[in-house]
Amino acid sequence: MLLLLAAHAGVTAAIPWWQRRLGRAVWVVAALVPLAAVVWAGTRAARVLDGGEYRETLLWAPSLGLVVDLRLDALSLLMLWIVAGVGALVLLYCPYYVERDAGRQAALLLAFAGAMAGLVLADNLFVLYVFWELTTIASYLLIAGRGEAAEERRAARQALLVTAVGGLVMLLGFVVLGQVAGTYRVSAIVAVPPRGAMVSVAVVLILVGAFAKSAQMPLHGWLPAAMVAPTPVSAYLHAAAMVKAGVYLVARLAPAFAEVEPWRPMVFAVGLTSMVLAAWRALRATDLKLLLAYGTISELGLLITLLGAGTRPAALAGAVMLLAHAAFKSALFLSVGIVDHQTGTRDIRELSGLWHRTPALCAIAALAAASMAGLPPLVGYLGKEAYFEAFLHGTQLDGHGQLTVVLVIGSALTVAYAARFLQGAFGGRPGGVVSGAERPGAGFVAPVAVLSGAGLALGAGYAGMAAVVEAYADVYPLGEQGPYELSLWHGFTPVLGLSALSVALGGLVHLGRRSLPAARRLPDVQGAFDRTVVAVDRLALAVTRRTQVGSLPLYLTVLLVTVVVVPGAALAAAAPSLGSPEPWWSPAEPFLAVVVLTAAAAVVATRHRLTGILLAGAVGYGVAGVFVVRGAPDLALTQFLVETMTLVVVVLVLRRMPVRFSPGRTMTRVRLVRAGAAGAVGVLVTCFALAASAARTAPPVSEGYADRMAEAGANNIVNAILVDFRALDTLGEISVLLVAAVGVVSLVRLGGRGGGRAPDDGGGGGGGGLFPTAHWDEPVQTWLPGAGERPGGERSVLLEVATRLLFPSILVLSLFLLFSGHYRPGGGFAGGLVAGQAFVLRYLVGGRADLGAAVRVPAGGVACLGLLLAAAVGLLPLVLGGAPLESTVVTFHPPVVGTVKFATSLFFDIGVYLLVVGVILKLLSAVGVSLGQDEPTADEAPIPAGDEKEGGPR
């Protein structure tokens, strides 16, 4: 099963590439995957139909309870045949219908097929939800297309909102149900169903999600709107497969929860209401696809009613109708696609006499419509007889007589709109748009013929179908009447009379439909949805106007106050012991504390941005000093480097900002509120740290790391934790670092590449440059790269020469920290920061051309190479049969060097080093774009040819 899902995903990813080479044949390649699923399910049918099952499990994060459980039983076998079988035929139909964007459409349809297969095979509530939402996403993309038409975008948004919100409600129900049951495995919950008030809450939430997915009233409006999608999408997603996800969920959980209130009242009320009212709306539709869409809502209501009733006869009838509906409704939708493709319209008022032009298609559609109407000997007739029997004789449900009456009314309306479909699409005299229609090719009609013929085959060969549907129905106990047997002839029975009555009434309704009340008098769900969306938009605008005032200090104050109030209130209520920590470990700590506190207080009082940044840096350096005296040299080294790099980058940003913080005078009470919020956060963090330390009962995890140092071949426990024991965390952190850098660069460049300096508001400062002007050493000759980028007053020959002398030494130091990090303070992160500062210094002194001479590769490429190297080193052990991110100590003896010993995690550290250097260069290219006048970035502009010819050390 896992391999089957992987095949869907792999072929989906490859289809756009194949489409450029195979053309229309790519549809056949895509169809091979669901055909393989049909064959695979067939090879396992014997065991499943005998009461067995197949299970597969993929351990994702078992310690967190995240396990991918898959299970093939009778119900999932039935659904898999529907999903894969109809999917293969729709894909084979598409080459004749889809005229452009074939690669995207084929990939999305196949991705949807894989998501539906995963949904019906899932045996874990969370896994089921993931595939549930994947089908929602696929539906959105297929409805919206390329987003060129406003109507398509609107319909896609409506489908996404309704089904996704329903899915979130269902997810909440899953969580409640799983917590009450003590497991999230579906089969375990159904085998031993929990009971209680919370189970009733979970049932309501889950049913709401199922009703939204299966377009049940009043959540049905998205399905008619979705008819703007291409007809193959409507036939597959919105008739045969996706809309049945809610029906499948009801069928899956009904054996366990049908007796739980309010399951049956909700299922019967919503299902039967949808069945009758949607069929009534279908009688007035003039668009063939809309007619079938309302008919689909009606039949889905019938399926919800049957499969949610919780009895064996109803379950048997529901399983039969599940197969029947998939066959006849997808065939009818595809027939409409052919009509639309050949005539250019789906409007009943414009079609007349099409049966003269396409007699074969007319016969095929008539066969499917007869199955929908429940005429013998088709499978729809078997289903109709079964559900009349289920509610007339086969159940002791309260009010089953009234339920039977409603079923007769709904069945009669189904007959009426089936007749309306046939007459509207094919009846009448030839004329109008039909006169110029061409006959469709055999390949175009063949998938429709197979689906329509399946209704006849399943009806005439009902014995084979009975084995499949009875395997699912057998999960329910037998009633007092004994097992119901499928048959085309049970004699002259009341059920036969009800079936004949529904056909007769349907014919009368069709003949007299013009005198019936208009369906538009029913509640306007689409209008209600539109008004709701407009109201939500207005509410969001009003709330945003009052809360998003554009003040960063206000936002930070609100966040900090929230942090103090919510976790702080919980901490105060618990009143934990704060322990008895020692005031200090070293006599140097009080001095460092005074430095940190004084600098922090001075930050609040200063009015100059540069002064504030320098004071904030002093706070960081003071904390790094605390790390030193506490015996944490790795932390201290990293803190010093990070503070230094932060100062440089922020100073570069300050060139674009005013010198002072606020042009005006901030009110005293506002400053007091901010100071109070900041102080409260400090108190909260201090109390939380003390309480957490005092609450420790288990030995620290670092003791286990210290015992395993030899395995990693390391002497530095900090580096061993980063690249061995917690390497997955490090990989995630550097990935976030790269993403954050890309985001920062995008934001910085959003306003354009110029910018210059922000006007000074009186802060003074001579020279107007980043460094004070030093006229005594102004260069007279332009012998260095980048000489023309800045005025001579902004350059210093001594500083440039000193930088070129120090640059190689700084890089060597960074490499030393990289390679020695496993044994002493250092590592890839610290080494990368040192190397980055070397490049920053080179840029500040020599400008773009000088940095370009030192770095001849794109900064983004360096960062991506580092991430790829770290990921490859982590995955390589898995390929070789080991655990991911596993490290090995390698020892060899070169003839000259002697013994060389290193851990393979060194290459992971090299990846971290490269990523940090690349991120620094990327940030530098963004915030340092205008040391001169609108200077291009080192990432983008090549070094001018003239600069390459100039002398000077590289």
Coordinates of C-alpha atoms in Angstrom, one line a residue, residues 33-458:
V33 CA -1.1 4.0 -12.2
P34 CA -4.8 3.8 -11.1
L35 CA -5.1 0.7 -13.4
A36 CA -2.2 -0.8 -11.4
A37 CA -4.2 0.0 -8.2
V38 CA -7.2 -1.8 -9.6
V39 CA -5.1 -4.9 -10.4
W40 CA -3.4 -4.7 -7.0
A41 CA -6.7 -4.6 -5.2
G42 CA -8.0 -7.5 -7.3
T43 CA -5.1 -9.7 -6.3
R44 CA -6.0 -9.1 -2.6
A45 CA -9.7 -9.3 -3.0
A46 CA -10.0 -13.0 -2.1
R47 CA -8.6 -12.7 1.3
V48 CA -10.5 -9.5 2.1
L49 CA -13.8 -10.9 1.0
D50 CA -13.2 -13.9 3.2
G51 CA -13.1 -11.6 6.2
G52 CA -9.4 -10.9 6.2
E53 CA -7.4 -7.7 5.9
Y54 CA -4.0 -6.3 5.0
R55 CA -2.1 -3.9 7.2
E56 CA 1.0 -1.8 6.7
T57 CA 2.7 0.6 9.1
L58 CA 5.3 3.3 8.6
L59 CA 6.8 4.6 11.8
W60 CA 7.1 8.4 11.4
A61 CA 7.5 9.7 15.0
P62 CA 6.3 6.8 17.2
S63 CA 7.3 8.6 20.4
L64 CA 4.8 11.3 19.5
G65 CA 2.2 8.8 18.4
L66 CA 2.6 9.8 14.8
V67 CA 2.4 6.5 12.8
V68 CA 1.2 6.0 9.3
D69 CA -1.2 3.1 9.5
L70 CA -2.8 1.7 6.4
R71 CA -5.5 -1.0 6.2
L72 CA -7.3 -2.8 3.4
D73 CA -10.6 -4.3 4.3
A74 CA -13.9 -4.7 2.5
L75 CA -15.0 -1.1 2.6
S76 CA -11.6 0.3 1.6
L77 CA -11.4 -2.3 -1.2
L78 CA -14.8 -1.2 -2.6
M79 CA -13.8 2.5 -2.4
L80 CA -10.4 1.8 -3.9
W81 CA -11.9 0.0 -6.9
I82 CA -14.2 3.1 -7.4
V83 CA -11.5 5.6 -7.0
A84 CA -8.9 3.9 -9.2
G85 CA -11.3 2.4 -11.8
V86 CA -13.2 5.6 -12.5
G87 CA -9.9 7.6 -12.3
A88 CA -8.2 5.4 -15.0
L89 CA -11.2 5.9 -17.3
V90 CA -11.4 9.6 -16.8
L91 CA -7.7 9.9 -17.5
L92 CA -8.2 7.9 -20.8
Y93 CA -11.1 10.2 -21.7
C94 CA -9.0 13.4 -21.1
P95 CA -6.8 13.3 -24.3
Y96 CA -9.9 13.9 -26.4
Y97 CA -11.3 16.7 -24.1
V98 CA -8.3 18.6 -22.7
E99 CA -6.8 20.9 -25.3
R100 CA -4.2 22.8 -23.3
D101 CA -2.2 22.5 -20.1
A102 CA -2.3 18.7 -20.3
G103 CA 0.7 18.2 -18.1
R104 CA -0.7 20.2 -15.2
Q105 CA -4.1 18.6 -15.4
A106 CA -2.8 15.1 -15.6
A107 CA -0.5 15.6 -12.7
L108 CA -3.3 17.1 -10.5
L109 CA -5.8 14.4 -11.4
L110 CA -3.2 11.7 -10.6
A111 CA -2.3 13.4 -7.4
F112 CA -5.9 13.5 -6.4
A113 CA -6.2 9.8 -7.2
G114 CA -3.3 9.1 -4.9
A115 CA -4.8 11.3 -2.1
M116 CA -8.1 9.5 -2.4
A117 CA -6.4 6.1 -2.3
G118 CA -4.5 7.2 0.9
L119 CA -7.8 8.4 2.4
V120 CA -9.7 5.2 2.0
L121 CA -6.6 3.1 3.1
A122 CA -5.8 5.2 6.1
D123 CA -6.3 3.5 9.5
N124 CA -5.2 6.5 11.6
L125 CA -7.4 9.5 12.1
F126 CA -4.6 12.0 11.6
V127 CA -3.4 10.2 8.4
L128 CA -7.0 10.2 7.2
Y129 CA -7.2 14.0 7.8
V130 CA -4.0 14.6 5.9
F131 CA -5.2 12.8 2.8
W132 CA -8.7 14.5 3.3
E133 CA -7.1 17.9 3.0
L134 CA -4.9 16.9 0.1
T135 CA -8.1 16.1 -1.8
T136 CA -9.4 19.5 -0.9
I137 CA -6.2 21.2 -2.2
A138 CA -6.3 19.1 -5.4
S139 CA -9.9 20.1 -6.0
Y140 CA -9.1 23.8 -5.5
L141 CA -6.3 23.7 -8.0
L142 CA -8.3 21.8 -10.6
I143 CA -11.3 24.1 -10.2
A144 CA -9.3 27.3 -10.3
G145 CA -7.1 26.2 -13.3
R146 CA -4.6 28.8 -14.0
G147 CA -6.7 31.4 -12.2
E148 CA -7.4 33.3 -15.4
A149 CA -11.2 33.5 -15.0
A150 CA -12.9 35.3 -12.1
E151 CA -15.7 32.8 -12.0
E152 CA -13.2 29.9 -11.6
R153 CA -11.3 31.6 -8.8
R154 CA -14.5 32.4 -7.0
A155 CA -15.8 28.8 -7.2
A156 CA -12.4 27.4 -6.2
R157 CA -12.3 29.7 -3.2
Q158 CA -15.8 28.7 -2.1
A159 CA -15.0 25.0 -2.4
L160 CA -11.8 25.4 -0.5
L161 CA -13.4 27.5 2.3
V162 CA -16.4 25.2 2.9
T163 CA -14.6 21.9 2.7
A164 CA -11.5 23.1 4.6
V165 CA -13.5 24.6 7.4
G166 CA -15.5 21.5 7.6
G167 CA -12.3 19.5 7.7
L168 CA -11.0 21.6 10.6
V169 CA -14.2 21.0 12.5
M170 CA -13.8 17.3 11.7
L171 CA -10.2 17.3 13.0
L172 CA -11.4 18.7 16.3
G173 CA -13.8 15.8 16.4
F174 CA -11.0 13.4 15.7
V175 CA -8.9 14.8 18.5
V176 CA -11.8 14.5 21.0
L177 CA -12.6 11.0 19.8
G178 CA -9.0 9.8 19.9
Q179 CA -8.5 11.2 23.4
V180 CA -11.6 9.5 24.7
A181 CA -10.8 6.2 23.0
G182 CA -7.1 6.3 24.0
T183 CA -6.1 5.5 20.4
Y184 CA -6.2 7.2 17.0
R185 CA -6.3 3.9 15.1
V186 CA -9.6 3.8 13.3
S187 CA -10.0 0.0 13.4
A188 CA -9.3 -0.1 17.1
I189 CA -11.9 2.6 17.8
V190 CA -14.5 0.8 15.7
A191 CA -13.8 -2.5 17.3
V192 CA -14.1 -1.1 20.9
P193 CA -16.1 2.1 20.5
P194 CA -16.0 4.5 23.4
R195 CA -19.1 6.0 25.0
G196 CA -19.9 9.1 26.9
A197 CA -20.9 12.7 26.5
M198 CA -17.7 13.7 24.8
V199 CA -18.3 10.9 22.2
S200 CA -21.5 12.7 21.3
V201 CA -19.6 15.9 20.8
A202 CA -17.1 14.2 18.6
V203 CA -19.8 12.6 16.6
V204 CA -21.4 16.0 15.8
L205 CA -18.1 17.5 14.8
I206 CA -17.2 14.6 12.6
L207 CA -20.5 14.6 10.9
V208 CA -20.3 18.3 10.1
G209 CA -17.0 17.7 8.3
A210 CA -18.5 14.7 6.4
F211 CA -21.6 16.8 5.4
A212 CA -19.4 19.6 4.1
K213 CA -17.2 17.3 2.1
S214 CA -20.2 15.5 0.6
A215 CA -22.1 18.7 -0.2
Q216 CA -25.1 18.1 2.0
M217 CA -27.6 20.9 2.7
P218 CA -27.1 23.6 3.8
L219 CA -23.3 23.2 3.0
H220 CA -24.0 22.2 -0.6
G221 CA -23.5 25.5 -2.4
W222 CA -19.9 24.9 -3.4
L223 CA -20.7 21.8 -5.5
P224 CA -22.9 23.5 -8.1
A225 CA -20.5 26.4 -8.2
A226 CA -17.6 24.0 -8.9
M227 CA -19.3 23.0 -12.2
V228 CA -17.1 25.7 -13.8
A229 CA -14.3 23.2 -13.7
P230 CA -13.5 21.0 -16.7
T231 CA -16.0 18.1 -17.1
P232 CA -13.5 15.4 -16.4
V233 CA -12.8 17.1 -13.0
S234 CA -16.5 17.2 -12.3
A235 CA -17.0 13.6 -13.3
Y236 CA -14.1 12.3 -11.2
L237 CA -13.9 14.6 -8.1
H238 CA -17.4 16.0 -7.8
A239 CA -19.4 12.9 -8.8
A240 CA -17.4 9.7 -8.3
A241 CA -14.7 10.2 -5.8
M242 CA -14.0 13.3 -3.6
V243 CA -17.6 14.0 -2.7
K244 CA -17.8 10.4 -1.5
A245 CA -15.2 11.0 1.1
G246 CA -17.8 12.2 3.6
V247 CA -20.0 9.2 2.7
Y248 CA -17.0 6.9 3.2
L249 CA -16.3 8.4 6.6
V250 CA -20.0 7.9 7.7
A251 CA -19.8 4.3 6.4
R252 CA -16.6 3.7 8.3
L253 CA -17.8 5.0 11.6
A254 CA -21.5 3.9 11.5
P255 CA -20.9 0.4 12.9
A256 CA -19.5 1.9 16.1
F257 CA -21.5 5.1 16.5
A258 CA -24.9 4.7 14.9
E259 CA -26.4 4.1 18.3
V260 CA -24.8 7.2 19.8
E261 CA -27.0 10.3 20.0
P262 CA -27.4 12.4 17.8
W263 CA -25.9 10.3 15.0
R264 CA -29.1 8.9 13.4
P265 CA -31.2 12.1 13.8
M266 CA -28.4 14.1 12.1
V267 CA -27.8 11.5 9.3
F268 CA -31.5 11.1 8.5
A269 CA -32.5 14.8 8.7
V270 CA -29.6 16.0 6.6
G271 CA -29.4 13.1 4.2
L272 CA -33.2 12.9 3.4
T273 CA -33.5 16.7 3.2
S274 CA -30.7 16.9 0.7
M275 CA -32.1 14.0 -1.3
V276 CA -35.5 15.6 -1.8
L277 CA -34.7 19.3 -2.1
A278 CA -31.6 18.9 -4.3
A279 CA -33.6 16.6 -6.7
W280 CA -36.3 19.3 -6.8
R281 CA -33.7 21.9 -7.7
A282 CA -32.4 19.6 -10.5
L283 CA -35.8 19.7 -12.2
R284 CA -35.4 23.5 -12.8
A285 CA -31.8 23.5 -13.9
T286 CA -31.1 24.4 -17.6
D287 CA -27.4 23.6 -17.6
L288 CA -26.8 19.9 -17.9
K289 CA -23.9 19.9 -15.5
L290 CA -25.9 21.9 -12.9
L291 CA -28.7 19.4 -13.3
L292 CA -26.3 16.5 -12.6
A293 CA -24.6 18.5 -9.8
Y294 CA -27.9 18.9 -7.9
G295 CA -28.7 15.3 -8.7
T296 CA -25.3 14.3 -7.1
I297 CA -26.2 16.2 -4.0
S298 CA -29.5 14.3 -3.9
E299 CA -27.9 10.9 -4.3
L300 CA -25.2 11.7 -1.8
G301 CA -27.9 12.4 0.7
L302 CA -29.4 9.0 -0.1
L303 CA -26.0 7.4 0.5
I304 CA -25.5 9.3 3.8
T305 CA -28.9 8.0 4.9
L306 CA -28.3 4.4 4.0
L307 CA -24.7 4.0 5.2
G308 CA -25.4 6.0 8.3
A309 CA -28.5 4.1 9.4
G310 CA -26.3 1.5 11.2
T311 CA -28.2 -1.7 10.1
R312 CA -27.1 -4.5 7.9
P313 CA -29.9 -4.2 5.2
A314 CA -29.3 -0.4 4.9
A315 CA -25.5 -0.9 4.7
L316 CA -26.0 -3.5 2.0
A317 CA -28.2 -1.1 0.0
G318 CA -25.8 1.7 0.6
A319 CA -22.8 -0.3 -0.7
V320 CA -24.8 -1.2 -3.8
M321 CA -25.7 2.4 -4.4
L322 CA -22.2 3.5 -3.8
L323 CA -21.0 1.4 -6.8
A324 CA -24.1 2.3 -8.9
H325 CA -23.7 6.0 -8.4
A326 CA -20.0 6.0 -9.2
A327 CA -20.8 4.2 -12.5
F328 CA -23.8 6.1 -13.8
K329 CA -23.0 9.6 -12.5
S330 CA -19.5 9.7 -13.9
A331 CA -20.8 8.3 -17.2
L332 CA -23.4 11.0 -17.4
F333 CA -20.9 13.8 -16.6
L334 CA -18.5 12.5 -19.2
S335 CA -21.4 12.4 -21.7
V336 CA -22.1 16.0 -21.0
G337 CA -18.5 16.7 -21.7
I338 CA -18.8 15.2 -25.1
V339 CA -22.0 17.1 -25.8
D340 CA -20.3 20.4 -24.8
H341 CA -17.2 19.6 -26.7
Q342 CA -19.0 18.8 -29.9
T343 CA -21.7 21.5 -29.8
G344 CA -20.2 24.2 -27.7
T345 CA -23.0 24.4 -25.2
R346 CA -24.6 22.5 -22.2
D347 CA -27.8 24.6 -22.2
I348 CA -30.9 22.5 -22.6
R349 CA -32.7 25.4 -24.2
E350 CA -30.1 25.4 -27.1
L351 CA -29.8 21.6 -27.6
S352 CA -32.4 19.8 -29.7
G353 CA -32.3 16.5 -31.6
L354 CA -28.7 15.5 -30.7
W355 CA -29.7 11.8 -30.7
H356 CA -29.9 12.0 -34.5
R357 CA -26.2 13.1 -34.7
T358 CA -24.8 10.9 -31.9
P359 CA -27.1 7.9 -31.6
A360 CA -24.4 5.8 -29.9
L361 CA -23.7 8.4 -27.2
C362 CA -27.5 8.8 -26.7
A363 CA -27.8 5.1 -26.1
I364 CA -24.9 5.0 -23.7
A365 CA -26.3 8.0 -21.7
A366 CA -29.8 6.5 -21.7
L367 CA -28.3 3.3 -20.2
A368 CA -26.6 5.3 -17.4
A369 CA -29.8 7.5 -16.8
A370 CA -31.9 4.3 -16.5
S371 CA -29.5 3.0 -13.8
M372 CA -29.9 6.4 -12.0
A373 CA -33.7 6.1 -12.3
G374 CA -33.5 2.5 -10.9
L375 CA -34.8 0.6 -13.9
P376 CA -34.2 -3.2 -14.2
P377 CA -31.9 -5.0 -14.9
L378 CA -29.4 -2.3 -14.0
V379 CA -27.5 -2.0 -10.7
G380 CA -29.4 1.1 -9.8
Y381 CA -32.6 -1.1 -9.7
L382 CA -30.9 -3.5 -7.3
G383 CA -29.9 -0.7 -5.0
K384 CA -33.4 0.8 -5.0
E385 CA -35.0 -2.5 -4.2
A386 CA -32.4 -3.0 -1.4
Y387 CA -33.0 0.3 0.3
F388 CA -36.8 0.0 0.1
E389 CA -36.5 -3.4 1.7
A390 CA -34.1 -2.0 4.3
F391 CA -36.5 0.6 5.6
L392 CA -39.8 -1.2 5.0
H393 CA -39.0 -4.6 6.5
G394 CA -35.4 -4.9 7.4
T395 CA -35.2 -2.5 10.3
Q396 CA -36.8 -1.6 13.6
L397 CA -35.8 2.0 13.5
D398 CA -38.3 4.5 14.9
G399 CA -40.3 6.2 12.2
H400 CA -39.1 3.8 9.4
G401 CA -42.5 4.2 7.7
Q402 CA -42.1 7.9 7.3
L403 CA -38.5 7.3 6.2
T404 CA -39.8 5.0 3.5
V405 CA -42.3 7.6 2.3
V406 CA -39.5 10.2 1.9
L407 CA -37.4 7.6 0.0
V408 CA -40.2 7.0 -2.4
I409 CA -40.5 10.8 -3.0
G410 CA -36.8 11.2 -3.5
S411 CA -36.7 8.2 -5.9
A412 CA -39.6 9.6 -7.9
L413 CA -37.8 13.0 -8.3
T414 CA -34.7 11.1 -9.3
V415 CA -36.7 9.4 -12.1
A416 CA -38.0 12.8 -13.1
Y417 CA -34.7 14.6 -13.5
A418 CA -33.2 11.5 -15.2
A419 CA -35.9 11.8 -17.8
R420 CA -35.4 15.6 -18.0
F421 CA -31.6 15.0 -18.6
L422 CA -32.2 12.7 -21.5
Q423 CA -34.9 14.8 -23.1
G424 CA -32.9 18.0 -22.6
A425 CA -29.6 16.6 -23.9
F426 CA -30.8 14.4 -26.8
G427 CA -34.5 14.8 -27.4
G428 CA -36.4 17.0 -29.9
R429 CA -35.9 17.7 -33.5
P430 CA -32.4 18.4 -35.0
G431 CA -31.6 22.1 -35.3
G432 CA -29.7 25.0 -33.9
V433 CA -26.2 24.3 -32.6
V434 CA -26.7 20.5 -33.1
S435 CA -26.9 20.7 -36.8
G436 CA -23.2 21.5 -37.1
A437 CA -22.0 19.0 -34.5
E438 CA -19.6 16.3 -35.5
R439 CA -19.8 12.8 -34.2
P440 CA -17.3 12.1 -31.4
G441 CA -14.5 9.6 -32.1
A442 CA -14.7 6.0 -30.7
G443 CA -11.9 6.7 -28.2
F444 CA -13.8 9.7 -26.9
V445 CA -16.9 7.6 -26.2
A446 CA -15.2 4.4 -25.1
P447 CA -14.6 5.4 -21.4
V448 CA -18.2 6.6 -21.1
A449 CA -19.4 3.3 -22.6
V450 CA -17.4 1.3 -20.1
L451 CA -18.8 3.2 -17.2
S452 CA -22.3 3.0 -18.4
G453 CA -21.9 -0.7 -19.3
A454 CA -20.7 -1.3 -15.8
G455 CA -24.1 -0.5 -14.5
L456 CA -25.6 -3.2 -16.7
A457 CA -22.8 -5.7 -15.9
L458 CA -23.1 -5.2 -12.2

